[in-house]
Amino acid sequence: MENVKALFGKKFINTWNEIKEILTNLGYNTYDTKINAIDKGSIQRRERVFAISILKKIDNNKFKFNNKSIKETKKTIKDILLENVDEKYNLNKLKENIKKQEFKLKPSGICSLVLQNYTTFQSENILYSINGKAPTITASGANSRIKIIDKNNNLRYLTPEELWLLMGFEKKDYEINNNLSKAVLNRLAGNSISVEVLEDIFEDIIHTNIF
């Protein structure tokens, strides 16, 4: 199971505990944790709740999330950028809204600035440096429309393919689904699970030797 980190918050934790109790009554042991994709080798900061339920009759109580194993990467947004991008993603008209703002690197690894006099929706004003990490990609809203200045000094949106690459997919994975609309491809990226995190969890499951 994967869900947003708010599941562990005060508003939803009781509901989640009730769900785990139901699973227990159905014969499962449930293990849960919170994982940030950037700690598992992703370029993207994406904090999510994960849970694994194992049938009690086969559970040897050896499963544990390997959260202490940090797999850092030196890669940044620039490492997944495409060379040739359709003009429809171009936002060069917004360069005048940069004014005298400079990119600022945060402890999170995200490097960004705030566009001036663009919109009252603050999250839509964020322009990301390709020399930093990526924020959490979402299926809708401002974080489904990530703005960058690319290697050719063009201010533009990240393309659907670049969003897929940020999620850890390979180019061939995107190409198989390229018959879908760009809007659908964006939503699929925002609703997906970081490939790096899934690989790490699969390793944790394999180490239990229950199969």
mmCIF file of N, CA, C and O in Angstrom, residues 51-84:
data_model
loop_
_atom_site.group_PDB
_atom_site.id
_atom_site.type_symbol
_atom_site.label_atom_id
_atom_site.label_comp_id
_atom_site.label_asym_id
_atom_site.label_seq_id
_atom_site.Cartn_x
_atom_site.Cartn_y
_atom_site.Cartn_z
ATOM 1 N N ALA A 51 3.003 0.404 3.224
ATOM 2 C CA ALA A 51 2.638 -0.700 4.113
ATOM 3 C C ALA A 51 2.704 -2.013 3.347
ATOM 4 O O ALA A 51 2.330 -2.082 2.178
ATOM 5 N N ILE A 52 3.192 -3.032 4.022
ATOM 6 C CA ILE A 52 3.255 -4.387 3.482
ATOM 7 C C ILE A 52 2.475 -5.301 4.421
ATOM 8 O O ILE A 52 2.715 -5.312 5.633
ATOM 9 N N SER A 53 1.534 -6.049 3.882
ATOM 10 C CA SER A 53 0.765 -7.013 4.678
ATOM 11 C C SER A 53 1.141 -8.424 4.258
ATOM 12 O O SER A 53 1.099 -8.751 3.068
ATOM 13 N N ILE A 54 1.512 -9.250 5.241
ATOM 14 C CA ILE A 54 1.949 -10.627 4.986
ATOM 15 C C ILE A 54 1.043 -11.586 5.754
ATOM 16 O O ILE A 54 0.762 -11.372 6.938
ATOM 17 N N LEU A 55 0.596 -12.628 5.070
ATOM 18 C CA LEU A 55 -0.228 -13.647 5.734
ATOM 19 C C LEU A 55 0.501 -14.197 6.958
ATOM 20 O O LEU A 55 1.681 -14.568 6.888
ATOM 21 N N LYS A 56 -0.210 -14.248 8.073
ATOM 22 C CA LYS A 56 0.411 -14.715 9.316
ATOM 23 C C LYS A 56 0.972 -16.126 9.181
ATOM 24 O O LYS A 56 2.023 -16.449 9.746
ATOM 25 N N LYS A 57 0.282 -16.963 8.406
ATOM 26 C CA LYS A 57 0.692 -18.368 8.315
ATOM 27 C C LYS A 57 2.011 -18.563 7.562
ATOM 28 O O LYS A 57 2.629 -19.628 7.661
ATOM 29 N N ILE A 58 2.453 -17.540 6.822
ATOM 30 C CA ILE A 58 3.752 -17.650 6.141
ATOM 31 C C ILE A 58 4.750 -16.616 6.668
ATOM 32 O O ILE A 58 5.922 -16.644 6.303
ATOM 33 N N ASP A 59 4.291 -15.696 7.511
ATOM 34 C CA ASP A 59 5.159 -14.632 8.009
ATOM 35 C C ASP A 59 6.158 -15.195 9.027
ATOM 36 O O ASP A 59 5.775 -15.808 10.022
ATOM 37 N N ASN A 60 7.439 -14.971 8.758
ATOM 38 C CA ASN A 60 8.474 -15.438 9.684
ATOM 39 C C ASN A 60 8.996 -14.301 10.574
ATOM 40 O O ASN A 60 10.013 -14.453 11.252
ATOM 41 N N ASN A 61 8.285 -13.163 10.538
ATOM 42 C CA ASN A 61 8.613 -11.990 11.365
ATOM 43 C C ASN A 61 10.001 -11.409 11.076
ATOM 44 O O ASN A 61 10.581 -10.719 11.920
ATOM 45 N N LYS A 62 10.495 -11.661 9.873
ATOM 46 C CA LYS A 62 11.808 -11.135 9.502
ATOM 47 C C LYS A 62 11.712 -9.879 8.644
ATOM 48 O O LYS A 62 12.723 -9.239 8.367
ATOM 49 N N PHE A 63 10.485 -9.535 8.239
ATOM 50 C CA PHE A 63 10.371 -8.364 7.372
ATOM 51 C C PHE A 63 10.609 -7.080 8.150
ATOM 52 O O PHE A 63 10.102 -6.894 9.253
ATOM 53 N N LYS A 64 11.375 -6.189 7.550
ATOM 54 C CA LYS A 64 11.513 -4.833 8.086
ATOM 55 C C LYS A 64 11.922 -3.907 6.949
ATOM 56 O O LYS A 64 12.631 -4.299 6.023
ATOM 57 N N PHE A 65 11.414 -2.673 7.025
ATOM 58 C CA PHE A 65 11.788 -1.675 6.033
ATOM 59 C C PHE A 65 13.214 -1.214 6.333
ATOM 60 O O PHE A 65 13.538 -0.852 7.463
ATOM 61 N N ASN A 66 14.043 -1.234 5.300
ATOM 62 C CA ASN A 66 15.454 -0.886 5.467
ATOM 63 C C ASN A 66 15.650 0.627 5.368
ATOM 64 O O ASN A 66 16.380 1.122 4.516
ATOM 65 N N ASN A 67 15.003 1.367 6.271
ATOM 66 C CA ASN A 67 15.031 2.829 6.184
ATOM 67 C C ASN A 67 16.386 3.438 6.507
ATOM 68 O O ASN A 67 16.659 4.582 6.151
ATOM 69 N N LYS A 68 17.222 2.690 7.206
ATOM 70 C CA LYS A 68 18.519 3.233 7.582
ATOM 71 C C LYS A 68 19.516 3.188 6.425
ATOM 72 O O LYS A 68 20.585 3.785 6.497
ATOM 73 N N SER A 69 19.162 2.467 5.368
ATOM 74 C CA SER A 69 20.030 2.374 4.196
ATOM 75 C C SER A 69 19.717 3.522 3.243
ATOM 76 O O SER A 69 18.705 3.520 2.554
ATOM 77 N N ILE A 70 20.573 4.538 3.235
ATOM 78 C CA ILE A 70 20.373 5.711 2.388
ATOM 79 C C ILE A 70 21.150 5.538 1.081
ATOM 80 O O ILE A 70 22.356 5.268 1.087
ATOM 81 N N LYS A 71 20.444 5.684 -0.028
ATOM 82 C CA LYS A 71 21.069 5.550 -1.345
ATOM 83 C C LYS A 71 21.025 6.914 -2.032
ATOM 84 O O LYS A 71 20.085 7.237 -2.747
ATOM 85 N N GLU A 72 22.035 7.710 -1.779
ATOM 86 C CA GLU A 72 22.060 9.060 -2.322
ATOM 87 C C GLU A 72 22.485 9.047 -3.792
ATOM 88 O O GLU A 72 23.193 8.155 -4.245
ATOM 89 N N THR A 73 22.047 10.069 -4.517
ATOM 90 C CA THR A 73 22.472 10.244 -5.908
ATOM 91 C C THR A 73 22.914 11.685 -6.119
ATOM 92 O O THR A 73 22.348 12.603 -5.518
ATOM 93 N N LYS A 74 23.937 11.850 -6.922
ATOM 94 C CA LYS A 74 24.421 13.203 -7.233
ATOM 95 C C LYS A 74 23.650 13.802 -8.409
ATOM 96 O O LYS A 74 23.872 14.956 -8.775
ATOM 97 N N LYS A 75 22.763 13.010 -8.988
ATOM 98 C CA LYS A 75 21.995 13.496 -10.131
ATOM 99 C C LYS A 75 21.033 14.601 -9.717
ATOM 100 O O LYS A 75 20.554 14.642 -8.578
ATOM 101 N N THR A 76 20.754 15.489 -10.660
ATOM 102 C CA THR A 76 19.795 16.570 -10.444
ATOM 103 C C THR A 76 18.807 16.590 -11.612
ATOM 104 O O THR A 76 18.868 15.731 -12.502
ATOM 105 N N ILE A 77 17.926 17.566 -11.625
ATOM 106 C CA ILE A 77 16.917 17.651 -12.683
ATOM 107 C C ILE A 77 17.562 17.650 -14.074
ATOM 108 O O ILE A 77 17.029 17.055 -15.014
ATOM 109 N N LYS A 78 18.704 18.295 -14.209
ATOM 110 C CA LYS A 78 19.332 18.418 -15.539
ATOM 111 C C LYS A 78 19.670 17.066 -16.154
ATOM 112 O O LYS A 78 19.769 16.935 -17.377
ATOM 113 N N ASP A 79 19.821 16.038 -15.304
ATOM 114 C CA ASP A 79 20.214 14.716 -15.808
ATOM 115 C C ASP A 79 19.082 13.969 -16.489
ATOM 116 O O ASP A 79 19.328 12.936 -17.129
ATOM 117 N N ILE A 80 17.840 14.451 -16.376
ATOM 118 C CA ILE A 80 16.726 13.763 -17.040
ATOM 119 C C ILE A 80 16.113 14.632 -18.151
ATOM 120 O O ILE A 80 15.111 14.241 -18.753
ATOM 121 N N LEU A 81 16.725 15.765 -18.435
ATOM 122 C CA LEU A 81 16.147 16.673 -19.429
ATOM 123 C C LEU A 81 16.354 16.170 -20.854
ATOM 124 O O LEU A 81 17.396 15.618 -21.196
ATOM 125 N N LEU A 82 15.346 16.390 -21.686
ATOM 126 C CA LEU A 82 15.417 16.043 -23.105
ATOM 127 C C LEU A 82 16.102 17.168 -23.872
ATOM 128 O O LEU A 82 16.056 18.334 -23.469
ATOM 129 N N GLU A 83 16.709 16.811 -24.984
ATOM 130 C CA GLU A 83 17.403 17.816 -25.802
ATOM 131 C C GLU A 83 16.433 18.642 -26.636
ATOM 132 O O GLU A 83 16.547 19.852 -26.728
ATOM 133 N N ASN A 84 15.481 17.959 -27.258
ATOM 134 C CA ASN A 84 14.540 18.650 -28.146
ATOM 135 C C ASN A 84 13.134 18.606 -27.549
ATOM 136 O O ASN A 84 12.559 17.537 -27.369
#
